[in-house]
Coordinates of C-alpha atoms in Angstrom, one line a residue:
Chain A
M448 CA 94.6 133.0 119.2
Y449 CA 91.5 132.9 121.6
D450 CA 93.3 130.4 124.5
N451 CA 91.8 132.2 127.5
E452 CA 88.2 132.9 127.0
T453 CA 88.4 136.6 129.4
Q454 CA 89.8 137.4 126.5
L455 CA 87.8 136.5 124.3
I456 CA 84.4 137.3 126.7
S457 CA 86.1 141.3 127.0
D458 CA 86.9 141.4 122.7
L459 CA 83.1 141.0 122.5
N460 CA 82.1 143.4 125.0
N461 CA 83.9 145.8 123.4
G462 CA 82.2 144.9 120.2
N463 CA 85.1 143.5 118.2
P464 CA 83.8 141.9 114.9
K465 CA 86.1 139.1 115.3
A466 CA 85.3 137.9 118.3
F467 CA 81.6 137.7 118.2
E468 CA 82.2 135.5 114.8
L469 CA 84.2 133.2 117.4
V470 CA 81.6 133.4 120.0
F471 CA 78.8 132.2 117.3
H472 CA 81.3 129.5 116.0
K473 CA 81.7 128.1 119.2
F474 CA 78.2 127.5 120.4
Y475 CA 76.2 127.9 117.3
G476 CA 76.2 123.9 116.6
A477 CA 75.0 123.1 121.3
I478 CA 72.1 125.5 120.3
C479 CA 70.8 124.3 117.5
Y480 CA 70.7 120.8 118.7
F481 CA 68.9 122.2 121.8
V482 CA 66.6 124.3 120.1
Q483 CA 66.0 121.1 118.0
E484 CA 64.9 118.9 120.3
F485 CA 61.1 121.4 120.3
V486 CA 61.2 123.2 118.0
E487 CA 61.8 120.5 114.9
D488 CA 61.9 122.2 111.8
P489 CA 65.4 122.4 111.1
D490 CA 64.9 125.5 109.6
V491 CA 63.3 127.8 111.5
S492 CA 65.4 126.5 114.0
K493 CA 67.6 127.6 112.2
D494 CA 66.3 130.4 111.9
I495 CA 65.3 130.7 115.6
V496 CA 69.0 130.3 117.1
S497 CA 70.5 132.9 114.3
E498 CA 67.7 135.7 115.8
V499 CA 69.1 134.9 119.3
F500 CA 73.1 135.4 118.3
I501 CA 71.4 138.7 116.7
T502 CA 70.3 139.7 119.8
L503 CA 73.5 138.4 121.8
W504 CA 74.8 140.4 119.3
H505 CA 73.1 143.8 120.4
R506 CA 73.6 142.9 123.8
K507 CA 76.8 142.3 123.7
H508 CA 78.3 144.6 127.1
E509 CA 76.0 142.9 129.1
F510 CA 77.9 139.6 130.2
D511 CA 81.2 139.5 131.8
N512 CA 82.0 135.8 131.7
V513 CA 81.2 132.9 129.7
K514 CA 78.4 131.0 132.1
A515 CA 76.5 134.2 131.6
L516 CA 76.9 134.2 128.3
K517 CA 75.9 130.6 127.6
S518 CA 72.7 131.3 129.7
F519 CA 72.0 133.9 127.4
L520 CA 72.3 131.9 124.9
Y521 CA 70.2 129.2 126.1
V522 CA 66.9 131.0 128.3
S523 CA 66.7 133.5 124.9
A524 CA 66.7 129.8 122.3
K525 CA 64.1 128.3 124.4
N526 CA 62.2 131.2 125.6
G527 CA 62.1 132.0 120.7
G528 CA 61.4 128.1 120.2
L529 CA 58.5 128.5 122.6
N530 CA 57.1 131.6 121.4
Y531 CA 57.4 130.0 117.7
L532 CA 55.5 127.2 119.2
R533 CA 52.6 128.9 120.6
R534 CA 52.6 131.4 116.9
S535 CA 52.7 128.7 114.8
K536 CA 49.7 126.5 112.9
M537 CA 52.1 124.6 111.4
V538 CA 53.9 122.6 114.2
S539 CA 53.0 119.2 113.9
Q540 CA 50.6 118.2 116.2
H541 CA 51.7 115.6 118.6
K542 CA 54.8 117.0 120.0
N543 CA 53.0 120.6 120.2
A544 CA 50.7 118.8 122.2
L545 CA 54.0 117.1 124.0
I546 CA 55.2 120.4 125.0
R547 CA 51.4 122.2 126.3
G548 CA 50.5 119.2 128.3
M549 CA 53.9 120.1 130.5
S550 CA 53.5 121.4 133.8
Q551 CA 56.1 124.0 134.3
D552 CA 58.6 122.0 135.9
E553 CA 58.4 119.1 134.0
L554 CA 59.2 121.5 131.1
S555 CA 62.0 122.7 132.6
E556 CA 63.5 119.6 133.6
A557 CA 63.4 118.5 130.1
M558 CA 64.8 121.5 129.0
L559 CA 67.6 121.6 131.1
K560 CA 68.4 117.8 130.7
R561 CA 68.8 119.0 126.9
I562 CA 71.2 121.5 127.9
F563 CA 72.9 118.6 129.2
D564 CA 73.2 116.8 126.5
A565 CA 73.7 119.6 124.1
E566 CA 77.0 121.4 126.5
V567 CA 78.1 117.6 126.5
L568 CA 78.7 117.3 123.0
R569 CA 80.3 120.6 122.9
E570 CA 82.9 119.8 124.5
M571 CA 83.6 116.2 123.5
H572 CA 83.2 117.6 119.7
I573 CA 86.1 120.1 121.1
A574 CA 88.1 117.1 121.8
L575 CA 87.6 115.0 118.8
E576 CA 87.8 118.3 116.9
S577 CA 91.2 119.5 118.0
L578 CA 93.1 115.9 116.3
P579 CA 90.1 114.9 113.7
G580 CA 92.6 114.5 110.8
Q581 CA 95.1 112.0 112.6
C582 CA 92.1 110.5 114.5
K583 CA 90.5 109.7 111.5
R584 CA 93.9 109.0 109.4
V585 CA 95.2 106.7 111.6
L586 CA 92.2 103.8 111.9
K587 CA 91.5 104.2 108.7
M588 CA 94.8 102.9 108.0
T589 CA 94.5 100.2 110.0
L590 CA 91.0 99.7 107.8
D591 CA 92.6 99.6 104.5
G592 CA 94.8 96.8 105.8
L593 CA 98.0 98.2 106.5
N594 CA 99.7 95.4 109.4
T595 CA 103.0 95.5 111.4
D596 CA 105.3 94.8 109.1
D597 CA 103.7 97.7 106.6
I598 CA 103.6 99.9 109.4
A599 CA 107.0 98.8 110.5
E600 CA 109.0 99.4 107.3
A601 CA 106.4 102.9 106.5
M602 CA 108.4 103.7 110.3
N603 CA 111.6 102.5 109.7
L604 CA 111.3 100.6 112.7
S605 CA 112.5 97.0 113.5
A606 CA 109.0 94.1 113.5
Q607 CA 111.0 93.4 116.4
T608 CA 111.4 96.9 117.7
V609 CA 107.4 97.2 117.1
R610 CA 106.5 94.0 118.8
N611 CA 108.2 95.7 121.8
T612 CA 107.0 98.2 122.4
R613 CA 103.0 96.6 121.8
V614 CA 101.9 97.2 125.5
R615 CA 103.3 100.3 125.9
A616 CA 101.1 101.1 122.6
I617 CA 98.2 100.2 123.9
E618 CA 98.1 101.2 126.9
A619 CA 98.3 105.3 124.9
L620 CA 96.4 104.2 122.0
K621 CA 93.6 103.9 124.9
K622 CA 94.3 107.0 125.9
R623 CA 94.6 109.1 122.4
L624 CA 91.6 106.4 121.2
A625 CA 89.6 107.7 124.0
H626 CA 89.1 110.9 122.3
C627 CA 88.2 109.2 119.8
T628 CA 85.1 107.3 121.6
V629 CA 82.8 107.6 118.6
A630 CA 85.3 106.3 116.2
V631 CA 86.5 103.0 118.4
P632 CA 82.7 101.6 118.5
I633 CA 82.3 102.4 114.5
L634 CA 85.1 100.1 113.8
A635 CA 84.3 96.9 115.4
V636 CA 81.3 97.5 113.4
L637 CA 82.7 97.6 110.1
V638 CA 86.2 96.0 110.9
E639 CA 83.4 93.2 110.6
I640 CA 81.4 94.5 107.4
A641 CA 85.2 94.1 106.0
G642 CA 85.4 90.6 107.0
L643 CA 89.5 92.1 108.0
Chain B
M496 CA 59.5 129.6 139.2
D497 CA 61.0 128.7 135.9
Q498 CA 64.8 128.4 137.2
L499 CA 65.7 128.1 133.6
D500 CA 64.6 132.7 133.5
D501 CA 67.7 133.6 136.4
L502 CA 70.8 134.2 133.6
N503 CA 72.8 133.9 136.7
S504 CA 71.4 130.9 137.7
K505 CA 73.5 129.0 140.0
E506 CA 71.3 126.0 138.7
L507 CA 72.3 127.0 135.3
F508 CA 75.8 127.4 136.2
D509 CA 76.2 123.9 137.7
L510 CA 74.9 121.9 134.7
F511 CA 77.6 123.7 132.7
E512 CA 80.1 122.1 134.4
A513 CA 78.2 118.9 135.0
A514 CA 78.6 118.5 131.1
R515 CA 81.8 119.7 131.0
L516 CA 83.0 117.4 133.9
A517 CA 80.8 114.1 132.1
A518 CA 82.6 114.9 128.8
R519 CA 85.8 114.6 130.6
Y520 CA 84.6 111.4 132.2
K521 CA 83.2 109.7 129.0
E522 CA 87.1 110.8 127.5
G523 CA 88.5 109.3 130.6
S524 CA 90.5 112.0 131.1
L525 CA 89.0 113.3 134.7
S526 CA 91.2 114.4 137.5
E527 CA 91.0 113.4 141.0
R528 CA 89.4 116.8 142.2
E529 CA 87.1 116.9 139.1
G530 CA 85.5 113.7 140.3
M531 CA 84.6 114.7 143.1
A532 CA 82.7 117.3 142.2
L533 CA 80.9 114.7 139.5
R534 CA 80.2 112.8 142.1
E535 CA 79.0 115.7 144.3
W536 CA 76.8 117.7 140.9
L537 CA 75.5 114.0 140.4
D538 CA 74.1 113.9 144.5
A539 CA 72.8 116.8 144.5
S540 CA 69.7 115.7 142.3
P541 CA 68.4 112.1 141.6
S542 CA 67.1 114.0 137.7
H543 CA 70.9 114.5 137.6
R544 CA 71.9 110.7 137.8
V545 CA 69.2 110.0 135.5
W546 CA 70.9 112.9 132.9
F547 CA 74.7 111.8 133.2
E548 CA 73.8 108.1 132.9
D549 CA 71.5 108.5 130.2
I550 CA 73.9 110.3 127.9
I551 CA 76.7 109.2 129.2
G552 CA 76.3 105.1 129.7
K553 CA 74.7 104.7 125.9
E554 CA 76.1 100.9 124.5
D555 CA 77.5 102.3 121.0
G556 CA 78.9 105.7 122.0
L557 CA 77.4 108.9 121.0
A558 CA 78.1 108.5 117.6
P559 CA 74.8 109.3 116.5
Q560 CA 74.4 112.0 118.8
L561 CA 77.5 114.0 117.7
E562 CA 77.1 112.9 114.1
T563 CA 74.2 115.2 114.1
F564 CA 76.1 117.7 116.5
K565 CA 78.9 117.5 114.1
N566 CA 76.7 118.5 111.3
L567 CA 74.7 121.3 113.0
S568 CA 78.1 122.2 114.2
A569 CA 79.8 122.0 110.1
D570 CA 76.3 124.7 109.4
S571 CA 77.5 127.8 111.6
V572 CA 79.8 129.4 108.8
T573 CA 77.1 129.8 105.9
A574 CA 74.9 130.5 108.8
F575 CA 77.4 133.3 110.2
E576 CA 77.4 134.6 106.4
G577 CA 73.4 135.3 107.6
V578 CA 73.5 137.1 110.6
R579 CA 76.8 139.2 109.6
T580 CA 75.3 140.7 107.5
K581 CA 71.9 141.4 109.5
I582 CA 74.1 143.8 111.4
G583 CA 76.3 144.6 109.4
I584 CA 80.1 144.1 110.9
E585 CA 83.0 143.1 109.5
T586 CA 85.2 140.1 110.0
A587 CA 88.9 140.9 108.4
A588 CA 90.0 137.7 106.7
G589 CA 92.8 135.2 106.5
Q590 CA 93.5 135.1 110.2
P591 CA 96.1 132.7 111.8
G592 CA 95.8 130.4 114.4
I593 CA 93.2 127.1 114.0
V594 CA 94.7 125.6 111.0
R595 CA 98.4 126.6 110.6
R596 CA 98.0 125.0 114.8
R597 CA 96.3 121.6 113.4
A598 CA 98.5 121.1 111.5
I599 CA 101.4 121.3 113.5
V600 CA 99.9 119.0 116.1
I601 CA 99.6 116.6 112.6
S602 CA 103.1 116.8 111.9
A603 CA 104.7 116.3 115.4
A604 CA 102.6 113.2 116.4
A605 CA 102.7 111.5 113.0
S606 CA 105.3 109.5 113.6
V607 CA 104.2 108.8 117.2
L608 CA 100.8 107.6 116.3
L609 CA 101.3 106.1 113.7
A610 CA 103.5 103.2 115.3
L611 CA 101.4 103.0 118.1
A612 CA 98.3 103.1 116.8
G613 CA 98.7 100.6 113.7
F614 CA 99.4 97.1 115.2
A615 CA 97.9 98.4 118.4
I616 CA 94.4 98.4 116.6
Y617 CA 94.5 95.5 115.2
K618 CA 95.1 93.8 118.2
Y619 CA 91.9 95.7 119.7
L620 CA 89.6 94.7 117.3
P621 CA 87.2 92.6 118.2
G622 CA 87.2 89.0 116.4
H623 CA 90.8 89.9 114.4
Q624 CA 92.4 86.4 114.1
R625 CA 96.5 88.0 114.0
N626 CA 99.0 85.0 113.6
E627 CA 101.7 86.5 116.1
G628 CA 104.0 83.4 114.4
S629 CA 104.1 85.2 110.2
A630 CA 106.9 85.3 108.6
P631 CA 107.3 88.9 108.2
I632 CA 106.9 89.8 104.0
A633 CA 109.3 89.3 101.9
S634 CA 110.8 92.8 100.6
V635 CA 109.6 93.7 96.9
V636 CA 112.8 93.5 94.9
N637 CA 111.4 95.7 92.4
D638 CA 109.8 98.0 95.1
V639 CA 109.5 101.5 93.5
L640 CA 110.9 105.2 96.0
P641 CA 108.2 107.9 96.3
G642 CA 108.5 110.7 94.8
Q643 CA 110.2 113.5 96.8
N644 CA 111.3 117.4 96.5
K645 CA 112.7 117.8 93.1
A646 CA 111.2 120.8 90.5
T647 CA 112.8 122.7 87.5
L648 CA 113.4 126.7 87.6
S649 CA 113.7 127.9 83.9
F650 CA 113.8 131.9 83.5
D651 CA 115.1 133.9 80.6
G652 CA 115.3 130.6 78.5
K653 CA 117.9 128.0 80.9
T654 CA 116.3 125.9 83.1
I655 CA 118.2 124.2 87.1
V656 CA 117.3 121.3 88.4
L657 CA 115.7 122.4 92.3
D658 CA 116.5 119.6 95.0
S659 CA 119.0 119.1 97.8
A660 CA 122.4 119.1 95.2
H661 CA 121.8 122.1 94.1
E662 CA 121.0 125.1 97.5
G663 CA 121.9 128.3 98.2
L664 CA 121.4 131.6 96.5
I665 CA 120.3 131.1 92.5
A666 CA 120.0 135.0 92.0
Q667 CA 120.9 138.8 92.5
A668 CA 117.9 141.2 92.3
S669 CA 118.9 141.9 89.3
V670 CA 116.1 139.7 88.6
G671 CA 113.5 141.6 90.7
A672 CA 114.6 139.3 93.3
T673 CA 117.1 136.9 95.7
I674 CA 115.7 133.4 95.0
R675 CA 117.3 131.5 96.8
N676 CA 116.7 127.0 97.3
A677 CA 116.3 125.2 100.3
G678 CA 115.1 121.9 102.2
G679 CA 112.6 122.1 99.2
Q680 CA 111.9 125.1 99.8
L681 CA 112.1 127.6 97.2
S682 CA 111.6 131.5 98.3
Y683 CA 111.6 135.3 97.0
K684 CA 112.1 138.4 98.7
A685 CA 111.1 140.9 95.9
A686 CA 114.3 144.0 95.3
T687 CA 113.8 147.2 95.9
A688 CA 112.7 148.3 92.3
A689 CA 113.1 146.5 89.4
A690 CA 113.3 147.6 86.1
E691 CA 111.3 144.8 84.6
V692 CA 109.2 142.0 85.2
H693 CA 111.2 138.7 85.0
Y694 CA 108.9 135.5 84.6
N695 CA 109.6 132.1 86.6
T696 CA 108.4 129.0 85.8
V697 CA 108.4 125.9 88.5
K698 CA 107.9 122.6 87.0
T699 CA 107.0 118.8 89.4
G700 CA 107.3 116.1 86.9
R701 CA 105.7 113.0 88.1
G702 CA 107.4 112.1 91.7
G703 CA 108.3 115.5 91.9
Q704 CA 106.7 117.9 94.9
Y705 CA 107.7 121.2 95.9
K706 CA 107.5 124.2 97.7
L707 CA 107.5 128.2 96.8
V708 CA 107.4 131.2 98.8
L709 CA 106.6 134.5 96.3
S710 CA 108.1 137.9 96.4
D711 CA 104.6 138.8 98.5
G712 CA 105.3 136.3 101.5
T713 CA 102.2 133.9 99.4
K714 CA 102.9 130.5 100.6
V715 CA 102.4 127.6 97.7
W716 CA 103.1 123.8 97.9
L717 CA 103.6 122.6 94.2
D718 CA 102.0 118.7 93.7
A719 CA 104.1 116.6 91.3
G720 CA 103.0 117.0 86.9
S721 CA 102.6 120.6 87.6
S722 CA 104.2 124.3 86.9
L723 CA 103.6 127.4 88.9
H724 CA 104.7 130.2 85.9
F725 CA 104.8 133.6 88.1
P726 CA 107.3 137.1 88.4
T727 CA 109.7 137.0 90.6
A728 CA 108.5 140.3 91.8
F729 CA 105.0 141.5 92.2
A730 CA 104.3 144.6 90.8
G731 CA 100.9 146.4 89.3
A732 CA 97.6 146.9 90.8
K733 CA 97.5 142.6 90.3
R734 CA 99.7 139.6 91.7
E735 CA 98.9 137.5 88.3
I736 CA 99.9 133.6 88.6
Q737 CA 99.1 130.9 86.2
L738 CA 99.0 127.0 87.7
T739 CA 98.6 124.2 85.9
G740 CA 98.3 120.8 88.2
Q741 CA 97.9 120.9 91.8
A742 CA 99.1 123.7 94.7
Y743 CA 97.8 124.1 97.6
F744 CA 97.9 128.3 98.5
E745 CA 98.1 130.1 101.5
V746 CA 98.0 134.0 100.2
A747 CA 99.6 136.8 102.4
H748 CA 97.8 139.3 102.4
H749 CA 97.7 142.4 100.6
K750 CA 96.0 145.7 99.5
E751 CA 96.5 144.1 95.4
P752 CA 94.0 140.9 95.1
F753 CA 96.0 137.8 94.3
I754 CA 94.7 135.8 91.0
V755 CA 95.3 132.5 89.9
H756 CA 94.7 131.2 86.6
T757 CA 94.2 128.4 85.2
P758 CA 93.4 126.6 81.6
K759 CA 89.4 126.4 82.6
A760 CA 88.9 128.7 85.1
D761 CA 91.2 132.1 87.3
I762 CA 90.6 131.8 91.2
Q763 CA 90.9 135.5 92.7
D764 CA 91.9 135.5 96.5
L765 CA 90.6 137.7 98.7
G766 CA 93.2 136.9 101.9
T767 CA 92.7 133.1 101.8
A768 CA 94.3 129.3 102.2
F769 CA 93.0 126.8 99.1
N770 CA 93.5 124.0 97.0
I771 CA 93.7 124.5 93.6
N772 CA 93.5 121.1 91.7
T773 CA 93.4 121.2 87.9
Y774 CA 94.5 117.4 87.5
P775 CA 92.8 116.3 83.6
D776 CA 92.8 113.3 84.6
E777 CA 91.0 114.1 87.6
N778 CA 87.1 114.7 88.8
Q779 CA 87.1 114.5 84.7
G780 CA 89.1 116.7 83.9
A781 CA 87.4 119.8 86.0
T782 CA 88.9 122.4 86.8
R783 CA 88.4 122.1 91.4
V784 CA 88.7 124.4 94.3
A785 CA 89.1 123.9 98.3
L786 CA 88.4 127.2 100.3
V787 CA 90.5 126.5 104.1
R788 CA 89.6 130.0 104.8
G789 CA 89.0 133.5 104.1
S790 CA 87.2 134.1 100.6
V791 CA 88.2 133.1 96.7
R792 CA 86.3 134.2 93.5
L793 CA 86.2 131.3 91.0
S794 CA 85.5 132.7 87.6
T795 CA 84.7 130.5 84.3
P796 CA 86.0 132.4 80.7
G797 CA 82.6 132.6 79.8
G798 CA 82.0 134.9 82.4
Q799 CA 80.3 133.1 85.2
S800 CA 81.2 133.8 89.2
Q801 CA 80.7 132.3 92.8
V802 CA 81.9 134.3 96.2
M803 CA 84.1 131.0 98.2
A804 CA 83.0 130.2 101.6
P805 CA 85.1 128.5 103.6
G806 CA 85.2 125.1 103.9
Q807 CA 83.7 124.8 100.4
H808 CA 84.8 122.9 97.4
A809 CA 83.4 123.9 93.9
Q810 CA 84.9 123.1 90.0
V811 CA 84.1 124.6 86.6
S812 CA 83.7 121.4 84.6
V813 CA 85.6 120.4 81.2
D814 CA 82.5 121.8 79.6
G815 CA 83.3 125.8 81.7
R816 CA 79.9 125.6 84.3
L817 CA 81.0 127.1 87.1
E818 CA 79.2 123.9 90.4
T819 CA 79.3 124.4 94.4
L820 CA 80.0 120.2 95.3
K821 CA 78.8 118.9 98.1
G822 CA 79.5 116.0 100.6
L823 CA 83.5 116.3 100.0
D824 CA 86.0 115.9 102.9
M825 CA 88.5 118.9 103.3
D826 CA 90.8 116.4 104.8
D827 CA 91.2 114.4 101.6
V828 CA 92.0 117.6 99.7
L829 CA 94.7 118.7 101.3
A830 CA 96.7 115.0 102.5
W831 CA 98.7 115.0 99.7
K832 CA 99.9 118.5 101.3
E833 CA 100.3 116.4 104.6
G834 CA 102.4 113.7 103.3
Y835 CA 99.2 112.1 102.7
F836 CA 97.6 109.8 100.1
Q837 CA 93.5 109.4 101.6
Y838 CA 91.0 109.0 99.8
S839 CA 87.2 108.6 101.5
D840 CA 86.0 107.4 98.2
A841 CA 87.6 106.7 95.4
D842 CA 87.5 104.6 92.0
L843 CA 90.2 102.8 91.3
E844 CA 91.3 104.8 88.3
T845 CA 91.9 108.2 90.7
I846 CA 93.9 106.0 93.0
L847 CA 95.9 105.3 89.9
H848 CA 96.3 108.7 88.5
G849 CA 97.5 109.8 91.9
I850 CA 100.0 106.8 91.5
S851 CA 101.7 107.5 88.3
R852 CA 102.5 110.8 89.3
W853 CA 103.7 110.0 92.5
Y854 CA 106.0 107.1 91.9
D855 CA 107.0 108.4 88.6
L856 CA 105.2 105.2 86.1
D857 CA 103.2 104.2 83.6
I858 CA 100.0 102.7 84.6
V859 CA 98.0 99.5 83.5
N860 CA 94.9 98.9 84.7
K861 CA 93.5 95.4 83.9
T862 CA 90.8 95.1 86.2
H863 CA 87.1 96.1 85.5
I864 CA 86.6 97.3 89.0
T865 CA 83.9 100.1 89.6
K866 CA 83.7 99.8 93.4
R867 CA 84.7 102.4 95.4
F868 CA 88.3 102.3 97.5
A869 CA 88.8 104.3 101.0
L870 CA 92.7 104.3 101.5
T871 CA 94.8 106.2 104.0
V872 CA 98.2 105.7 103.2
P873 CA 101.5 108.2 104.4
R874 CA 103.2 110.3 101.0
S875 CA 106.8 108.6 101.9
V876 CA 106.0 104.8 101.6
P877 CA 108.0 102.6 99.2
L878 CA 105.4 101.5 96.8
S879 CA 105.7 98.1 98.4
V880 CA 103.1 99.0 101.2
L881 CA 100.5 100.7 99.2
M882 CA 99.7 98.0 96.8
H883 CA 99.9 95.5 99.5
G884 CA 97.1 98.1 101.4
L885 CA 95.7 97.7 97.8
E886 CA 95.4 94.3 97.4
R887 CA 93.9 92.9 100.6
T888 CA 91.2 93.8 99.6
N889 CA 91.3 90.4 97.4
M890 CA 90.1 92.7 94.1
L891 CA 93.4 93.1 92.5
H892 CA 96.9 91.8 92.0
Y893 CA 99.6 94.2 90.8
R894 CA 102.8 94.1 89.1
I895 CA 105.7 96.3 88.6
D896 CA 108.6 96.4 85.1
G897 CA 110.6 98.9 84.8
K898 CA 108.3 102.2 85.1
T899 CA 105.1 100.0 84.0
L900 CA 102.7 99.0 86.8
T901 CA 99.8 97.3 86.0
V902 CA 97.3 95.9 88.0
E903 CA 95.2 92.9 86.5
P904 CA 92.2 90.7 89.0

């Protein structure tokens, strides 16, 4: 529906609830990941992130592009998190002291790195989710022991045809599996355990 | 000064772009120009290079972080509900696009990917010894063909077979709707002002499956061993149908609520897509509902009810208890509709029941296997291919005698 981010932002500016929902789902995970770096309690960080999005809704007309919107989310989340740490006596002494002991620059540095990590993961997660069922299935089929001849039979190909296209297939597969970067290393480990 | 307070900070904007490029780099899909831009950012500050190497250069990929991220993202559905009510907005249900697009991608890419993936991954795996000169497996003499689009349609005491031999127009408007059968799909188009309500029953036996489009536009995928009882045209304040077995619904959005009655539970749709499983030989006979999108209300005869959120799985157990379920894979639940058997973690009995229904066989299980299986196989394969996969676990053997599949240690 929203191939165009510009359209999404514009609809959000106009108060379209569906656009807000899509923005929410798009960035919730990344903002949570960011906040959990310094607010370790998962329930508290979820509350902080929800508050951030509520504020986003109240200021929905202020953003004219995705980058400004993301900046707002991260900055608000940072402030929300730090406020919580300052106020709360329940925070684990270790993390609190660590953060209090940081200089302004060190804190900024740590935050920026965490934003970088969150954004990299967010981008990769989208790529993985775009073919999730298929990636999982392809890998599972192999783990569950379908060999060339079984595949050939299932696909109505001759085993020779299957062998002939092997080189091209490996190249294409590497490219395809690049999106499944998670799965390939896991696959290697699982294969060893399964003794295939 | 804390750069992190400036909303339009160039540092932050560049960071976003660099993260996007870093992800593309990790996936191997970075263009020449993008590569240069990324290098520029890396050179701009020593910290940049440290951050980049820290997240990209990990030996085991990013598996743990991606897993954490995936779990956090999955929480966004329930979190949004909380935010939505606090703000006081309504979001329209039944948005098309995302789920359907994925389904299209899967079916188009499936045959290519499967052919490429199977043996190529085998070559790819470390430590895997493949005997290049091995002879092809002798074809099984008593192989069993998989199920297909086949069902019966009953009305007014008559029963006709729905298959490729009986395509075309089945009934005229006098029964409330024109009914057309083509390509494994039975479609109903409501006629104007029908005098009385006519009910039809579509039944799939073992080895059958069928798709229906009801007169209100609702799509139903019916699995093997199932039946659907419904009016040819909906009238009145509610749209009600009866289901036994398993079906996947994409309900058309109308004013009148859509209710599915099953032997042990009622499922009321509020504009959605969901899967219902009432097979008595699965899940200890519980009726299971998995909601893909939108909203449904699941009710028991005893008066309990629950509104489900997308991504949720819930069930009504045999003794009438309603419970939400965790740890279920939506892809597993919907796989049958996409043309696959997919089990992430199932016991042998469950798998054998699925085989019985799809391949139209009686099962004799002489094993005492309690171990659980992960299995993914297209539903279109002959039985031998599937059983081959199971045999490779070295835990069982099988044989086929007529209509009986025997599985033994």
